[in-house]
């Protein structure tokens, strides 16, 4: 058996021997990139360098990046898709290009000292060409010169052989991919590549993106200033195929998780292939989703389950696991038991997972407790609704039905859709989104009224600190430098964490001045008001705003104005905020430290 640990080491050793510098995995939660919720590829944190910035580690880099992909969440349960996976990657940042990249990929795959894959077990694909880029005959020739069998080199269109950009714009290009044949096809190599690929006996094990274009905001592919190579090699898939497994759940660091799920469902003596299709799918979904959950909760920039952004995805992973556990007859409080196995498998590779394990277990227990109590009743209600619809010969659950399940029973929309689909019903998803939006607007108003009464609950604590975040930005601009911008913020009921651009430490004197400035604004019983303006008008009135691309045409501008008539802050923001700074407490900076290159971090509290 070759383990994931062996393969990690081989990959890094090989590329370090080819003069690449190893860098650590970035966080799963992207820094300053509001266009994506999670890091989905190793290249994502490297975009500025792929666009021309100088990387401190040089022009040849390699690493193993933690990735979350939710685009394929419905495919999870099949043989190859995982929500969390480790992507081994290496990059040429304006250094070598096609020839060296392909030669290295070939050598790593086939060399006696590395993966030792027999050439007959490999196929490669190259870009077929279209109006944006020509057919990639050059790559095909390089593969052939390396020794790749000629009838194993295939040309495929953009859907298959083009990668990027990771968000809406940025570096991208045609790619060339390596496939491993899970079964030997040398005897009857008669089918087209696509035909084999459909049968699932080809598994992609590596992708070299030949980055030479930049997709701009108008959707045009411009020739990039710098040519790069972006290689991605999925660790789990590679480990599976090299061991002769036809699915990723058999590999050394996933199998124990799957085994735990089998044990909890009373099927400890069974292997995957002995399960019926539905049971196999449920076991795999729980294994995959709780593994992803642990990695997100274990990240140093972890979020908690919630109804927005990353927190919502996390909630979906956990709640979907709980529902599938129910299908398998697993009793309550199982998430932590599975999570312990994940921490065991991943904690030695990613120290933060071990370090944050209490947080992981607590969050899981809380979420499981919350949802388990409503799941059963929600399922009963849904069943009744569907029975009624069946009788009325209606094949769609209406928006209100799905919304009730969401609001009263905590069913994520996608879970309702999944359950309905299993019973051949569709769901009015668009109507649901509309109801949700209306509801959010209403509840915001409700929350503001609650704040008037000064309820000292958690959301009030975070909202106060949110308003202080705006004052912090203004103070930094006033006292330190007008060019300072917010680079990220994270607020809990206890403290505000605020990141901003500055290439030096703040002095003690500056910290004191910032505190005084904010406390003065607070002592002016400042009113916080909100107006909706077009982005253009918001800029015209001088509103601060960093992440403007996140917002639509109209934006909300929050203004903080003291009884002395001074406007202490004007900022584009989604809210919510307190109405008045009266009696919110004394603002204190408890920490000032470096966050990343050129970015400082302040931690502040209200006491
Ligand atoms: N960015 C490419 C991918 O994700 C190669 O790393 O496949």
GROMACS .gro file of N, CA, C and O and ligand atoms in nm, residues 40-44 67 69 85 87-91 163-164 166 175 177 204 206-209 211 230-233, ligand 1:
model
  119
   40UNK      N    1  -1.065   2.719  -0.347
   40UNK     CA    2  -1.105   2.603  -0.426
   40UNK      C    3  -0.987   2.542  -0.502
   40UNK      O    4  -1.000   2.436  -0.561
   41UNK      N    5  -0.875   2.611  -0.505
   41UNK     CA    6  -0.758   2.559  -0.577
   41UNK      C    7  -0.633   2.625  -0.522
   41UNK      O    8  -0.640   2.735  -0.466
   42UNK      N    9  -0.521   2.557  -0.540
   42UNK     CA   10  -0.396   2.610  -0.487
   42UNK      C   11  -0.357   2.742  -0.550
   42UNK      O   12  -0.284   2.821  -0.489
   43UNK      N   13  -0.406   2.765  -0.673
   43UNK     CA   14  -0.365   2.888  -0.741
   43UNK      C   15  -0.434   3.013  -0.685
   43UNK      O   16  -0.388   3.124  -0.704
   44UNK      N   17  -0.548   2.990  -0.617
   44UNK     CA   18  -0.630   3.105  -0.578
   44UNK      C   19  -0.557   3.206  -0.491
   44UNK      O   20  -0.558   3.325  -0.521
   67UNK      N   21  -0.850   2.251   0.015
   67UNK     CA   22  -0.950   2.308  -0.077
   67UNK      C   23  -1.090   2.261  -0.041
   67UNK      O   24  -1.108   2.148   0.005
   69UNK      N   25  -1.463   2.246  -0.243
   69UNK     CA   26  -1.543   2.275  -0.363
   69UNK      C   27  -1.686   2.234  -0.337
   69UNK      O   28  -1.712   2.119  -0.303
   85UNK      N   29  -1.075   1.850  -0.024
   85UNK     CA   30  -0.965   1.767  -0.073
   85UNK      C   31  -0.835   1.845  -0.062
   85UNK      O   32  -0.834   1.966  -0.043
   87UNK      N   33  -0.504   1.957  -0.250
   87UNK     CA   34  -0.450   1.969  -0.384
   87UNK      C   35  -0.300   1.994  -0.378
   87UNK      O   36  -0.254   2.095  -0.326
   88UNK      N   37  -0.226   1.897  -0.431
   88UNK     CA   38  -0.082   1.918  -0.442
   88UNK      C   39  -0.063   2.005  -0.566
   88UNK      O   40  -0.131   1.984  -0.667
   89UNK      N   41   0.023   2.105  -0.556
   89UNK     CA   42   0.036   2.194  -0.672
   89UNK      C   43   0.176   2.249  -0.684
   89UNK      O   44   0.251   2.255  -0.586
   90UNK      N   45   0.213   2.282  -0.807
   90UNK     CA   46   0.337   2.357  -0.824
   90UNK      C   47   0.316   2.462  -0.931
   90UNK      O   48   0.230   2.448  -1.018
   91UNK      N   49   0.395   2.568  -0.921
   91UNK     CA   50   0.375   2.682  -1.009
   91UNK      C   51   0.507   2.734  -1.065
   91UNK      O   52   0.608   2.738  -0.994
  163UNK      N   53  -0.883   2.595  -1.804
  163UNK     CA   54  -0.904   2.618  -1.660
  163UNK      C   55  -0.897   2.766  -1.626
  163UNK      O   56  -0.809   2.838  -1.669
  164UNK      N   57  -0.993   2.806  -1.545
  164UNK     CA   58  -0.992   2.939  -1.487
  164UNK      C   59  -1.076   3.036  -1.568
  164UNK      O   60  -1.133   3.000  -1.670
  166UNK      N   61  -1.039   3.156  -1.156
  166UNK     CA   62  -1.099   3.099  -1.035
  166UNK      C   63  -1.224   3.175  -0.994
  166UNK      O   64  -1.323   3.117  -0.956
  175UNK      N   65  -0.550   2.382  -2.076
  175UNK     CA   66  -0.472   2.296  -1.989
  175UNK      C   67  -0.446   2.162  -2.055
  175UNK      O   68  -0.501   2.132  -2.161
  177UNK      N   69  -0.417   1.755  -1.928
  177UNK     CA   70  -0.449   1.675  -1.810
  177UNK      C   71  -0.401   1.531  -1.826
  177UNK      O   72  -0.403   1.478  -1.937
  204UNK      N   73  -0.880   1.144  -1.357
  204UNK     CA   74  -0.784   1.253  -1.376
  204UNK      C   75  -0.693   1.260  -1.254
  204UNK      O   76  -0.740   1.267  -1.142
  206UNK      N   77  -0.393   1.470  -1.272
  206UNK     CA   78  -0.308   1.590  -1.273
  206UNK      C   79  -0.348   1.683  -1.385
  206UNK      O   80  -0.398   1.641  -1.490
  207UNK      N   81  -0.328   1.811  -1.357
  207UNK     CA   82  -0.369   1.913  -1.453
  207UNK      C   83  -0.262   2.021  -1.459
  207UNK      O   84  -0.230   2.082  -1.357
  208UNK      N   85  -0.206   2.042  -1.578
  208UNK     CA   86  -0.114   2.154  -1.597
  208UNK      C   87  -0.189   2.263  -1.672
  208UNK      O   88  -0.221   2.246  -1.790
  209UNK      N   89  -0.216   2.373  -1.603
  209UNK     CA   90  -0.280   2.486  -1.673
  209UNK      C   91  -0.170   2.570  -1.735
  209UNK      O   92  -0.076   2.611  -1.667
  211UNK      N   93  -0.106   2.881  -1.830
  211UNK     CA   94  -0.167   3.011  -1.808
  211UNK      C   95  -0.104   3.118  -1.894
  211UNK      O   96   0.012   3.151  -1.877
  230UNK      N   97   0.036   2.638  -1.383
  230UNK     CA   98  -0.040   2.613  -1.259
  230UNK      C   99  -0.077   2.465  -1.260
  230UNK      O  100  -0.163   2.424  -1.335
  231UNK      N  101  -0.006   2.389  -1.179
  231UNK     CA  102  -0.036   2.245  -1.174
  231UNK      C  103  -0.118   2.212  -1.051
  231UNK      O  104  -0.091   2.259  -0.942
  232UNK      N  105  -0.218   2.127  -1.072
  232UNK     CA  106  -0.296   2.077  -0.959
  232UNK      C  107  -0.305   1.926  -0.967
  232UNK      O  108  -0.337   1.871  -1.073
  233UNK      N  109  -0.274   1.860  -0.857
  233UNK     CA  110  -0.276   1.714  -0.852
  233UNK      C  111  -0.350   1.670  -0.727
  233UNK      O  112  -0.303   1.694  -0.616
  608LIG     N1  113  -0.604   2.531  -1.103
  608LIG     C1  114  -0.606   2.402  -1.164
  608LIG     C2  115  -0.708   2.308  -1.105
  608LIG     O1  116  -0.769   2.342  -1.007
  608LIG     C3  117  -0.469   2.339  -1.153
  608LIG     O2  118  -0.416   2.361  -1.028
  608LIG     O3  119  -0.729   2.202  -1.156
   0.00000   0.00000   0.00000
